[in-house]
Amino acid sequence: MNRTTEVSRAAMLLGLYFSLPLFAAAQSSQPPTSYAITHAKVFTLAGAPIEDGTVIISNGKIAAVGRTVDIPAGAQVIDGQGLQIYPGLFDSVTQMGLREIGAVGATVDETETGDFNPDVVAATAVLPSSEHITVTRAAGITEVLAVPASGGMDSFGGAGVVGGQASAIHLSGWTINDMLIKKSAAMVINWPTIETRSFDFTTFSVKEKPFSDAKQEYQKKVDELADWLERARHYVQAMGHAGPADYDRDVRLESLAPVVRGQLPVLVFADQARDIRNAVEFCDKQKLKMILAGGAEAYKVKDLLRSKQIPVILRPVLGEVTEEDDPYDRLLTQPAELTAAGVKFAFASFDNSFARRLGQNAANAVAHGLSYDDALKAVTLYPAQIFGLADQLGTLETGKSANLIVTNGDPLELTTDVRYLFIRGQLTPTDNKQLRLYEKYNDRPKAN
């Protein structure tokens, strides 16, 4: 062995010697993989509440729930005395991570040009560092559906007929791969409507259109949608009976393949009763698995929705009624009416800015006839069931993802604080931009 080799080996050993303490420190700074939340009231939503209960979290999953549970060695113990544990809330229509500031185009990646974009996947455009995410999860919302071309309070409605694929995501993670629950949870369809009035932004005036012309435009879009689905069926046949070299690949038709196979539901946006009926008839004829989104007049067709087993994702109940002679509380009483009719539904914000008020939307419906249990499940379990995620989310049961909140009260009440927030089994901070601004200006020097 020459001297150069000996010097190199000595340097390597010396470097290893000094790096060992740093490695040990780095290892010790890693977050715990196990937690035990003890002496809390546990609302599992899979049975009766558990008084003085314990929830064990291990490796991202719920390991145990009950009154007499052994706490594993090395688990970080959180005393939940006087606190309550619930599944995290689920907001099932948002533009989370797709829209930051509506007035700044560079921060908006919600829609694509053209009427038919089935190949668009929301997950590919989600911004994990969005400020909306931290504000929203501070309200106890642990997962959402990011929905392309779905409109919102600070936009002018969805774009196109087929807007793309909605993605279910956790509200925590450095990258979209960290956040992803289900890349493709539903295909978005903005159901066409017969519009006889439109606003002309060039003249800032309302333009009237003959009903026959409006009906013709509507029918053209419906026929185009039917044509896309028929072409997708032929494409599926080619995929199944021919080799890759025997047909030209079309990513849009390929994206519609799970839809026409019945593997992927369609999330159909429609509000008026006439449009809902037309959409249900169309999906029934095309053998599509339909989920209704919006549904401002779903109560008018509740028997049809029940008979076809079509669930509804409702807009915020404090919105504007569709007809000027409707009762002011029409949207507030609708959830109770749908429940009585046997129609499953979930509440959603359809927004980013007020997603944090998801729980209060459910509470307002309770004040107008909806049972508390149904209201709580409509922002936890029911959306998970509607989108086929109930095996992972919605209740506190062994083996499910540890997305849960520890609160000092009812999560549907505005005055309740989220004391601890867990996403994928990790204790997640509730710090956010709005809280920092509040603290900054609350602590400003007072004038003499």
GROMACS .gro file of C-alpha atoms in nm:
model
  448
    1MET     CA    1   0.000   0.000   0.000
    2ASN     CA    2   0.152   0.338  -0.099
    3ARG     CA    3   0.152   0.645   0.118
    4THR     CA    4  -0.115   0.819  -0.087
    5THR     CA    5  -0.356   0.533  -0.024
    6GLU     CA    6  -0.280   0.535   0.350
    7VAL     CA    7  -0.348   0.910   0.372
    8SER     CA    8  -0.676   0.871   0.184
    9ARG     CA    9  -0.791   0.591   0.417
   10ALA     CA   10  -0.699   0.793   0.726
   11ALA     CA   11  -0.889   1.093   0.597
   12MET     CA   12  -1.194   0.877   0.525
   13LEU     CA   13  -1.192   0.722   0.873
   14LEU     CA   14  -1.145   1.062   1.035
   15GLY     CA   15  -1.438   1.203   0.840
   16LEU     CA   16  -1.655   0.906   0.937
   17TYR     CA   17  -1.561   0.950   1.304
   18PHE     CA   18  -1.670   1.314   1.310
   19SER     CA   19  -1.987   1.252   1.106
   20LEU     CA   20  -2.127   0.990   1.345
   21PRO     CA   21  -2.252   1.243   1.606
   22LEU     CA   22  -2.414   1.450   1.330
   23PHE     CA   23  -2.584   1.141   1.190
   24ALA     CA   24  -2.711   1.046   1.535
   25ALA     CA   25  -2.843   1.400   1.591
   26ALA     CA   26  -3.020   1.394   1.254
   27GLN     CA   27  -3.177   1.060   1.341
   28SER     CA   28  -3.296   1.185   1.680
   29SER     CA   29  -3.457   1.492   1.520
   30GLN     CA   30  -3.683   1.279   1.301
   31PRO     CA   31  -4.052   1.308   1.394
   32PRO     CA   32  -4.201   1.021   1.594
   33THR     CA   33  -4.368   0.741   1.399
   34SER     CA   34  -4.603   0.652   1.687
   35TYR     CA   35  -4.842   0.864   1.894
   36ALA     CA   36  -5.090   0.788   2.170
   37ILE     CA   37  -5.371   1.037   2.233
   38THR     CA   38  -5.515   0.946   2.573
   39HIS     CA   39  -5.816   1.034   2.796
   40ALA     CA   40  -6.012   1.205   2.516
   41LYS     CA   41  -6.370   1.160   2.396
   42VAL     CA   42  -6.336   0.974   2.067
   43PHE     CA   43  -6.595   1.016   1.790
   44THR     CA   44  -6.511   0.727   1.559
   45LEU     CA   45  -6.824   0.773   1.339
   46ALA     CA   46  -6.819   0.392   1.313
   47GLY     CA   47  -7.008   0.346   1.642
   48ALA     CA   48  -7.095   0.521   1.966
   49PRO     CA   49  -6.852   0.785   2.102
   50ILE     CA   50  -6.589   0.645   2.339
   51GLU     CA   51  -6.554   0.826   2.671
   52ASP     CA   52  -6.201   0.846   2.813
   53GLY     CA   53  -6.070   0.680   2.500
   54THR     CA   54  -5.728   0.638   2.345
   55VAL     CA   55  -5.618   0.648   1.981
   56ILE     CA   56  -5.286   0.489   1.882
   57ILE     CA   57  -5.118   0.609   1.561
   58SER     CA   58  -4.833   0.410   1.410
   59ASN     CA   59  -4.657   0.448   1.075
   60GLY     CA   60  -4.925   0.671   0.931
   61LYS     CA   61  -5.218   0.445   1.024
   62ILE     CA   62  -5.461   0.414   1.311
   63ALA     CA   63  -5.323   0.119   1.507
   64ALA     CA   64  -5.586   0.099   1.782
   65VAL     CA   65  -5.893   0.279   1.919
   66GLY     CA   66  -6.065   0.210   2.251
   67ARG     CA   67  -6.085   0.259   2.626
   68THR     CA   68  -5.833  -0.006   2.727
   69VAL     CA   69  -5.550   0.019   2.477
   70ASP     CA   70  -5.184  -0.063   2.539
   71ILE     CA   71  -4.952   0.227   2.461
   72PRO     CA   72  -4.653   0.107   2.256
   73ALA     CA   73  -4.302   0.177   2.383
   74GLY     CA   74  -4.152   0.490   2.234
   75ALA     CA   75  -4.485   0.647   2.138
   76GLN     CA   76  -4.526   1.021   2.196
   77VAL     CA   77  -4.814   1.059   2.442
   78ILE     CA   78  -5.060   1.348   2.409
   79ASP     CA   79  -5.292   1.404   2.703
   80GLY     CA   80  -5.639   1.455   2.558
   81GLN     CA   81  -5.813   1.524   2.888
   82GLY     CA   82  -6.110   1.752   2.815
   83LEU     CA   83  -6.055   1.725   2.438
   84GLN     CA   84  -6.235   1.542   2.156
   85ILE     CA   85  -6.104   1.340   1.863
   86TYR     CA   86  -6.275   1.329   1.521
   87PRO     CA   87  -6.185   1.213   1.171
   88GLY     CA   88  -6.042   1.500   0.967
   89LEU     CA   89  -6.292   1.691   0.755
   90PHE     CA   90  -6.312   1.622   0.379
   91ASP     CA   91  -6.390   1.906   0.133
   92SER     CA   92  -6.497   1.730  -0.185
   93VAL     CA   93  -6.502   2.016  -0.439
   94THR     CA   94  -6.222   2.276  -0.430
   95GLN     CA   95  -5.958   2.431  -0.652
   96MET     CA   96  -5.696   2.369  -0.384
   97GLY     CA   97  -5.346   2.409  -0.523
   98LEU     CA   98  -5.485   2.506  -0.865
   99ARG     CA   99  -5.589   2.864  -0.792
  100GLU     CA  100  -5.395   3.101  -0.569
  101ILE     CA  101  -5.503   3.458  -0.655
  102GLY     CA  102  -5.792   3.473  -0.899
  103ALA     CA  103  -5.696   3.817  -1.033
  104VAL     CA  104  -5.339   3.710  -1.109
  105GLY     CA  105  -5.343   3.478  -1.408
  106ALA     CA  106  -4.995   3.340  -1.345
  107THR     CA  107  -5.118   3.185  -1.020
  108VAL     CA  108  -5.420   3.012  -1.176
  109ASP     CA  109  -5.389   2.670  -1.339
  110GLU     CA  110  -5.746   2.552  -1.307
  111THR     CA  111  -5.866   2.513  -1.666
  112GLU     CA  112  -5.742   2.435  -2.015
  113THR     CA  113  -5.860   2.582  -2.344
  114GLY     CA  114  -6.118   2.390  -2.542
  115ASP     CA  115  -6.440   2.216  -2.446
  116PHE     CA  116  -6.311   1.859  -2.408
  117ASN     CA  117  -6.006   1.793  -2.189
  118PRO     CA  118  -6.046   1.448  -2.032
  119ASP     CA  119  -5.668   1.399  -2.024
  120VAL     CA  120  -5.616   1.692  -1.782
  121VAL     CA  121  -5.531   1.565  -1.432
  122ALA     CA  122  -5.561   1.808  -1.141
  123ALA     CA  123  -5.273   1.648  -0.947
  124THR     CA  124  -5.018   1.748  -1.210
  125ALA     CA  125  -5.093   2.118  -1.150
  126VAL     CA  126  -5.135   2.125  -0.770
  127LEU     CA  127  -4.899   2.365  -0.591
  128PRO     CA  128  -4.804   2.203  -0.257
  129SER     CA  129  -4.684   2.536  -0.114
  130SER     CA  130  -5.019   2.712  -0.168
  131GLU     CA  131  -5.111   2.944   0.118
  132HIS     CA  132  -5.471   2.823   0.089
  133ILE     CA  133  -5.362   2.478   0.205
  134THR     CA  134  -5.225   2.589   0.542
  135VAL     CA  135  -5.526   2.813   0.613
  136THR     CA  136  -5.770   2.536   0.518
  137ARG     CA  137  -5.612   2.261   0.724
  138ALA     CA  138  -5.603   2.488   1.030
  139ALA     CA  139  -5.984   2.456   1.023
  140GLY     CA  140  -5.959   2.078   1.061
  141ILE     CA  141  -5.980   1.986   0.693
  142THR     CA  142  -5.727   1.711   0.626
  143GLU     CA  143  -5.813   1.609   0.269
  144VAL     CA  144  -5.984   1.763  -0.033
  145LEU     CA  145  -6.072   1.696  -0.392
  146ALA     CA  146  -5.885   1.929  -0.627
  147VAL     CA  147  -6.130   1.971  -0.915
  148PRO     CA  148  -6.033   2.128  -1.250
  149ALA     CA  149  -6.276   2.354  -1.437
  150SER     CA  150  -6.509   2.374  -1.138
  151GLY     CA  151  -6.539   2.750  -1.092
  152GLY     CA  152  -6.543   2.912  -0.749
  153MET     CA  153  -6.629   3.235  -0.570
  154ASP     CA  154  -6.348   3.428  -0.739
  155SER     CA  155  -6.401   3.291  -1.090
  156PHE     CA  156  -6.679   3.282  -1.346
  157GLY     CA  157  -6.771   2.914  -1.345
  158GLY     CA  158  -6.622   2.608  -1.508
  159ALA     CA  159  -6.472   2.608  -1.855
  160GLY     CA  160  -6.553   2.349  -2.118
  161VAL     CA  161  -6.781   2.047  -2.110
  162VAL     CA  162  -6.526   1.787  -1.998
  163GLY     CA  163  -6.294   1.967  -1.758
  164GLY     CA  164  -6.057   1.685  -1.664
  165GLN     CA  165  -5.988   1.449  -1.376
  166ALA     CA  166  -6.033   1.549  -1.011
  167SER     CA  167  -5.763   1.434  -0.767
  168ALA     CA  168  -5.801   1.348  -0.399
  169ILE     CA  169  -5.512   1.489  -0.194
  170HIS     CA  170  -5.394   1.518   0.166
  171LEU     CA  171  -5.337   1.877   0.282
  172SER     CA  172  -4.977   1.812   0.376
  173GLY     CA  173  -4.664   1.720   0.182
  174TRP     CA  174  -4.358   1.862   0.011
  175THR     CA  175  -4.457   1.723  -0.329
  176ILE     CA  176  -4.774   1.603  -0.496
  177ASN     CA  177  -4.651   1.244  -0.451
  178ASP     CA  178  -4.650   1.305  -0.074
  179MET     CA  179  -5.003   1.447  -0.089
  180LEU     CA  180  -5.172   1.210  -0.330
  181ILE     CA  181  -5.459   0.989  -0.213
  182LYS     CA  182  -5.608   0.908  -0.553
  183LYS     CA  183  -5.479   1.063  -0.874
  184SER     CA  184  -5.805   1.023  -1.060
  185ALA     CA  185  -6.115   1.022  -0.840
  186ALA     CA  186  -6.376   1.149  -1.091
  187MET     CA  187  -6.409   1.292  -1.442
  188VAL     CA  188  -6.551   1.646  -1.440
  189ILE     CA  189  -6.843   1.729  -1.670
  190ASN     CA  190  -6.994   2.077  -1.676
  191TRP     CA  191  -7.343   1.994  -1.799
  192PRO     CA  192  -7.455   2.231  -2.079
  193THR     CA  193  -7.756   2.448  -2.011
  194ILE     CA  194  -7.999   2.635  -2.232
  195GLU     CA  195  -7.898   2.999  -2.196
  196THR     CA  196  -8.121   3.259  -2.359
  197ARG     CA  197  -7.948   3.552  -2.189
  198SER     CA  198  -7.577   3.634  -2.186
  199PHE     CA  199  -7.365   3.925  -2.073
  200ASP     CA  200  -7.156   4.100  -2.340
  201PHE     CA  201  -6.839   4.233  -2.176
  202THR     CA  202  -6.759   4.446  -2.482
  203THR     CA  203  -7.076   4.653  -2.442
  204PHE     CA  204  -7.150   4.572  -2.076
  205SER     CA  205  -7.505   4.483  -2.162
  206VAL     CA  206  -7.731   4.179  -2.147
  207LYS     CA  207  -7.807   4.013  -2.480
  208GLU     CA  208  -8.118   3.809  -2.548
  209LYS     CA  209  -8.114   3.501  -2.769
  210PRO     CA  210  -8.411   3.312  -2.921
  211PHE     CA  211  -8.490   2.993  -2.732
  212SER     CA  212  -8.460   2.787  -3.051
  213ASP     CA  213  -8.102   2.908  -3.102
  214ALA     CA  214  -8.011   2.843  -2.737
  215LYS     CA  215  -8.165   2.493  -2.756
  216GLN     CA  216  -7.970   2.420  -3.072
  217GLU     CA  217  -7.640   2.524  -2.909
  218TYR     CA  218  -7.721   2.311  -2.604
  219GLN     CA  219  -7.803   2.005  -2.815
  220LYS     CA  220  -7.483   2.046  -3.014
  221LYS     CA  221  -7.273   2.022  -2.696
  222VAL     CA  222  -7.466   1.720  -2.568
  223ASP     CA  223  -7.425   1.545  -2.903
  224GLU     CA  224  -7.053   1.620  -2.900
  225LEU     CA  225  -7.023   1.470  -2.554
  226ALA     CA  226  -7.209   1.157  -2.667
  227ASP     CA  227  -6.980   1.134  -2.970
  228TRP     CA  228  -6.669   1.152  -2.750
  229LEU     CA  229  -6.799   0.868  -2.535
  230GLU     CA  230  -6.886   0.655  -2.838
  231ARG     CA  231  -6.539   0.709  -2.983
  232ALA     CA  232  -6.391   0.617  -2.645
  233ARG     CA  233  -6.583   0.287  -2.653
  234HIS     CA  234  -6.444   0.203  -2.996
  235TYR     CA  235  -6.099   0.300  -2.873
  236VAL     CA  236  -6.135   0.064  -2.576
  237GLN     CA  237  -6.228  -0.218  -2.815
  238ALA     CA  238  -5.917  -0.145  -3.023
  239MET     CA  239  -5.703  -0.146  -2.709
  240GLY     CA  240  -5.843  -0.483  -2.610
  241HIS     CA  241  -5.828  -0.665  -2.944
  242ALA     CA  242  -5.541  -0.508  -3.136
  243GLY     CA  243  -5.173  -0.452  -3.082
  244PRO     CA  244  -5.032  -0.105  -3.003
  245ALA     CA  245  -4.912  -0.073  -3.362
  246ASP     CA  246  -5.261  -0.131  -3.502
  247TYR     CA  247  -5.414   0.199  -3.388
  248ASP     CA  248  -5.302   0.558  -3.328
  249ARG     CA  249  -5.278   0.647  -2.963
  250ASP     CA  250  -5.517   0.920  -2.847
  251VAL     CA  251  -5.457   1.029  -2.486
  252ARG     CA  252  -5.797   1.197  -2.458
  253LEU     CA  253  -5.988   0.886  -2.563
  254GLU     CA  254  -5.756   0.677  -2.346
  255SER     CA  255  -5.846   0.901  -2.048
  256LEU     CA  256  -6.216   0.836  -2.111
  257ALA     CA  257  -6.165   0.459  -2.112
  258PRO     CA  258  -6.221   0.418  -1.732
  259VAL     CA  259  -6.536   0.630  -1.764
  260VAL     CA  260  -6.702   0.419  -2.034
  261ARG     CA  261  -6.591   0.102  -1.855
  262GLY     CA  262  -6.775   0.221  -1.543
  263GLN     CA  263  -6.454   0.231  -1.339
  264LEU     CA  264  -6.441   0.610  -1.295
  265PRO     CA  265  -6.744   0.818  -1.191
  266VAL     CA  266  -6.840   1.141  -1.364
  267LEU     CA  267  -6.878   1.447  -1.142
  268VAL     CA  268  -7.154   1.636  -1.322
  269PHE     CA  269  -7.200   2.004  -1.239
  270ALA     CA  270  -7.564   2.110  -1.269
  271ASP     CA  271  -7.795   2.323  -1.057
  272GLN     CA  272  -8.134   2.365  -1.222
  273ALA     CA  273  -8.384   2.081  -1.202
  274ARG     CA  274  -8.420   2.064  -1.582
  275ASP     CA  275  -8.044   2.027  -1.627
  276ILE     CA  276  -8.022   1.766  -1.352
  277ARG     CA  277  -8.295   1.558  -1.515
  278ASN     CA  278  -8.125   1.582  -1.853
  279ALA     CA  279  -7.788   1.488  -1.706
  280VAL     CA  280  -7.934   1.187  -1.521
  281GLU     CA  281  -8.111   1.068  -1.837
  282PHE     CA  282  -7.790   1.106  -2.038
  283CYS     CA  283  -7.572   0.922  -1.785
  284ASP     CA  284  -7.830   0.646  -1.752
  285LYS     CA  285  -7.837   0.597  -2.128
  286GLN     CA  286  -7.457   0.607  -2.151
  287LYS     CA  287  -7.423   0.375  -1.846
  288LEU     CA  288  -7.205   0.625  -1.658
  289LYS     CA  289  -7.162   0.631  -1.282
  290MET     CA  290  -7.287   0.980  -1.193
  291ILE     CA  291  -7.220   1.208  -0.896
  292LEU     CA  292  -7.413   1.535  -0.901
  293ALA     CA  293  -7.221   1.851  -0.805
  294GLY     CA  294  -7.398   2.177  -0.721
  295GLY     CA  295  -7.755   2.059  -0.709
  296ALA     CA  296  -7.919   2.386  -0.604
  297GLU     CA  297  -8.254   2.238  -0.713
  298ALA     CA  298  -8.180   1.876  -0.626
  299TYR     CA  299  -8.481   1.875  -0.392
  300LYS     CA  300  -8.708   1.906  -0.698
  301VAL     CA  301  -8.577   1.577  -0.840
  302LYS     CA  302  -8.498   1.395  -0.515
  303ASP     CA  303  -8.709   1.092  -0.606
  304LEU     CA  304  -8.521   1.054  -0.935
  305LEU     CA  305  -8.185   1.084  -0.760
  306ARG     CA  306  -8.285   0.824  -0.502
  307SER     CA  307  -8.411   0.579  -0.764
  308LYS     CA  308  -8.085   0.605  -0.961
  309GLN     CA  309  -7.873   0.607  -0.642
  310ILE     CA  310  -7.700   0.930  -0.743
  311PRO     CA  311  -7.524   1.113  -0.457
  312VAL     CA  312  -7.499   1.491  -0.445
  313ILE     CA  313  -7.215   1.727  -0.353
  314LEU     CA  314  -7.396   2.039  -0.230
  315ARG     CA  315  -7.279   2.397  -0.266
  316PRO     CA  316  -7.254   2.618   0.049
  317VAL     CA  317  -7.596   2.654   0.207
  318LEU     CA  318  -7.562   3.030   0.257
  319GLY     CA  319  -7.561   3.089  -0.119
  320GLU     CA  320  -7.815   3.272  -0.331
  321VAL     CA  321  -8.138   3.088  -0.420
  322THR     CA  322  -8.192   3.008  -0.788
  323GLU     CA  323  -8.537   3.166  -0.828
  324GLU     CA  324  -8.645   3.507  -0.698
  325ASP     CA  325  -8.964   3.366  -0.546
  326ASP     CA  326  -8.785   3.081  -0.362
  327PRO     CA  327  -8.785   3.096   0.019
  328TYR     CA  328  -8.471   3.263   0.152
  329ASP     CA  329  -8.376   2.943   0.338
  330ARG     CA  330  -8.431   2.707   0.044
  331LEU     CA  331  -8.064   2.596   0.035
  332LEU     CA  332  -8.054   2.566   0.414
  333THR     CA  333  -8.350   2.327   0.432
  334GLN     CA  334  -8.255   2.119   0.129
  335PRO     CA  335  -8.003   1.888   0.311
  336ALA     CA  336  -8.270   1.768   0.555
  337GLU     CA  337  -8.512   1.715   0.268
  338LEU     CA  338  -8.258   1.507   0.073
  339THR     CA  339  -8.183   1.296   0.380
  340ALA     CA  340  -8.551   1.227   0.437
  341ALA     CA  341  -8.579   1.119   0.073
  342GLY     CA  342  -8.286   0.878   0.105
  343VAL     CA  343  -8.040   1.073  -0.111
  344LYS     CA  344  -7.678   1.062   0.007
  345PHE     CA  345  -7.497   1.394  -0.003
  346ALA     CA  346  -7.187   1.575   0.115
  347PHE     CA  347  -7.112   1.941   0.177
  348ALA     CA  348  -6.831   2.114  -0.014
  349SER     CA  349  -6.696   2.467  -0.042
  350PHE     CA  350  -6.664   2.478  -0.426
  351ASP     CA  351  -6.395   2.731  -0.347
  352ASN     CA  352  -6.058   2.802  -0.187
  353SER     CA  353  -6.111   3.128  -0.005
  354PHE     CA  354  -6.387   2.996   0.222
  355ALA     CA  355  -6.302   2.627   0.231
  356ARG     CA  356  -6.222   2.681   0.598
  357ARG     CA  357  -6.595   2.738   0.660
  358LEU     CA  358  -6.691   2.384   0.554
  359GLY     CA  359  -6.789   2.280   0.907
  360GLN     CA  360  -7.005   2.586   0.961
  361ASN     CA  361  -7.197   2.511   0.639
  362ALA     CA  362  -7.293   2.177   0.787
  363ALA     CA  363  -7.387   2.341   1.119
  364ASN     CA  364  -7.620   2.588   0.945
  365ALA     CA  365  -7.805   2.293   0.791
  366VAL     CA  366  -7.847   2.142   1.139
  367ALA     CA  367  -8.023   2.461   1.244
  368HIS     CA  368  -8.270   2.398   0.959
  369GLY     CA  369  -8.370   2.038   1.026
  370LEU     CA  370  -8.070   1.819   0.941
  371SER     CA  371  -7.960   1.578   1.216
  372TYR     CA  372  -7.623   1.648   1.373
  373ASP     CA  373  -7.493   1.298   1.292
  374ASP     CA  374  -7.575   1.338   0.923
  375ALA     CA  375  -7.416   1.685   0.916
  376LEU     CA  376  -7.091   1.558   1.067
  377LYS     CA  377  -7.081   1.257   0.835
  378ALA     CA  378  -7.153   1.483   0.537
  379VAL     CA  379  -6.809   1.642   0.585
  380THR     CA  380  -6.621   1.324   0.684
  381LEU     CA  381  -6.758   0.979   0.602
  382TYR     CA  382  -7.008   1.051   0.322
  383PRO     CA  383  -6.762   1.222   0.083
  384ALA     CA  384  -6.518   0.933   0.140
  385GLN     CA  385  -6.795   0.686   0.052
  386ILE     CA  386  -6.909   0.883  -0.252
  387PHE     CA  387  -6.559   0.885  -0.406
  388GLY     CA  388  -6.468   0.530  -0.311
  389LEU     CA  389  -6.221   0.620  -0.037
  390ALA     CA  390  -6.407   0.492   0.270
  391ASP     CA  391  -6.156   0.210   0.313
  392GLN     CA  392  -5.894   0.477   0.390
  393LEU     CA  393  -6.080   0.779   0.531
  394GLY     CA  394  -6.396   0.901   0.704
  395THR     CA  395  -6.392   0.708   1.032
  396LEU     CA  396  -6.147   0.633   1.314
  397GLU     CA  397  -6.092   0.261   1.268
  398THR     CA  398  -5.789   0.035   1.287
  399GLY     CA  399  -5.595   0.027   0.960
  400LYS     CA  400  -5.728   0.353   0.817
  401SER     CA  401  -5.512   0.652   0.737
  402ALA     CA  402  -5.448   0.858   1.050
  403ASN     CA  403  -5.612   1.179   0.930
  404LEU     CA  404  -5.771   1.315   1.244
  405ILE     CA  405  -5.822   1.625   1.454
  406VAL     CA  406  -5.813   1.684   1.829
  407THR     CA  407  -6.038   1.974   1.927
  408ASN     CA  408  -6.171   2.155   2.231
  409GLY     CA  409  -6.528   2.122   2.108
  410ASP     CA  410  -6.763   2.053   1.819
  411PRO     CA  411  -6.572   2.082   1.485
  412LEU     CA  412  -6.884   2.225   1.318
  413GLU     CA  413  -6.885   2.524   1.552
  414LEU     CA  414  -6.702   2.844   1.459
  415THR     CA  415  -6.562   2.893   1.810
  416THR     CA  416  -6.393   2.551   1.827
  417ASP     CA  417  -6.012   2.535   1.809
  418VAL     CA  418  -5.813   2.253   1.652
  419ARG     CA  419  -5.550   2.171   1.915
  420TYR     CA  420  -5.375   1.891   1.725
  421LEU     CA  421  -5.392   1.798   1.359
  422PHE     CA  422  -5.270   1.468   1.216
  423ILE     CA  423  -5.231   1.399   0.844
  424ARG     CA  424  -5.097   1.060   0.733
  425GLY     CA  425  -5.012   0.995   1.095
  426GLN     CA  426  -4.786   1.296   1.136
  427LEU     CA  427  -4.850   1.582   1.375
  428THR     CA  428  -4.905   1.872   1.134
  429PRO     CA  429  -4.872   2.242   1.224
  430THR     CA  430  -5.177   2.468   1.208
  431ASP     CA  431  -4.966   2.781   1.162
  432ASN     CA  432  -5.065   2.984   0.855
  433LYS     CA  433  -5.037   3.323   0.691
  434GLN     CA  434  -5.367   3.455   0.828
  435LEU     CA  435  -5.272   3.360   1.185
  436ARG     CA  436  -4.934   3.530   1.148
  437LEU     CA  437  -5.097   3.847   1.017
  438TYR     CA  438  -5.346   3.843   1.304
  439GLU     CA  439  -5.070   3.808   1.561
  440LYS     CA  440  -4.860   4.075   1.392
  441TYR     CA  441  -5.129   4.342   1.396
  442ASN     CA  442  -5.276   4.233   1.727
  443ASP     CA  443  -4.934   4.302   1.885
  444ARG     CA  444  -4.877   4.636   1.716
  445PRO     CA  445  -4.791   4.931   1.945
  446LYS     CA  446  -5.102   5.103   2.074
  447ALA     CA  447  -5.143   5.476   2.013
  448ASN     CA  448  -5.111   5.701   2.318
   0.00000   0.00000   0.00000
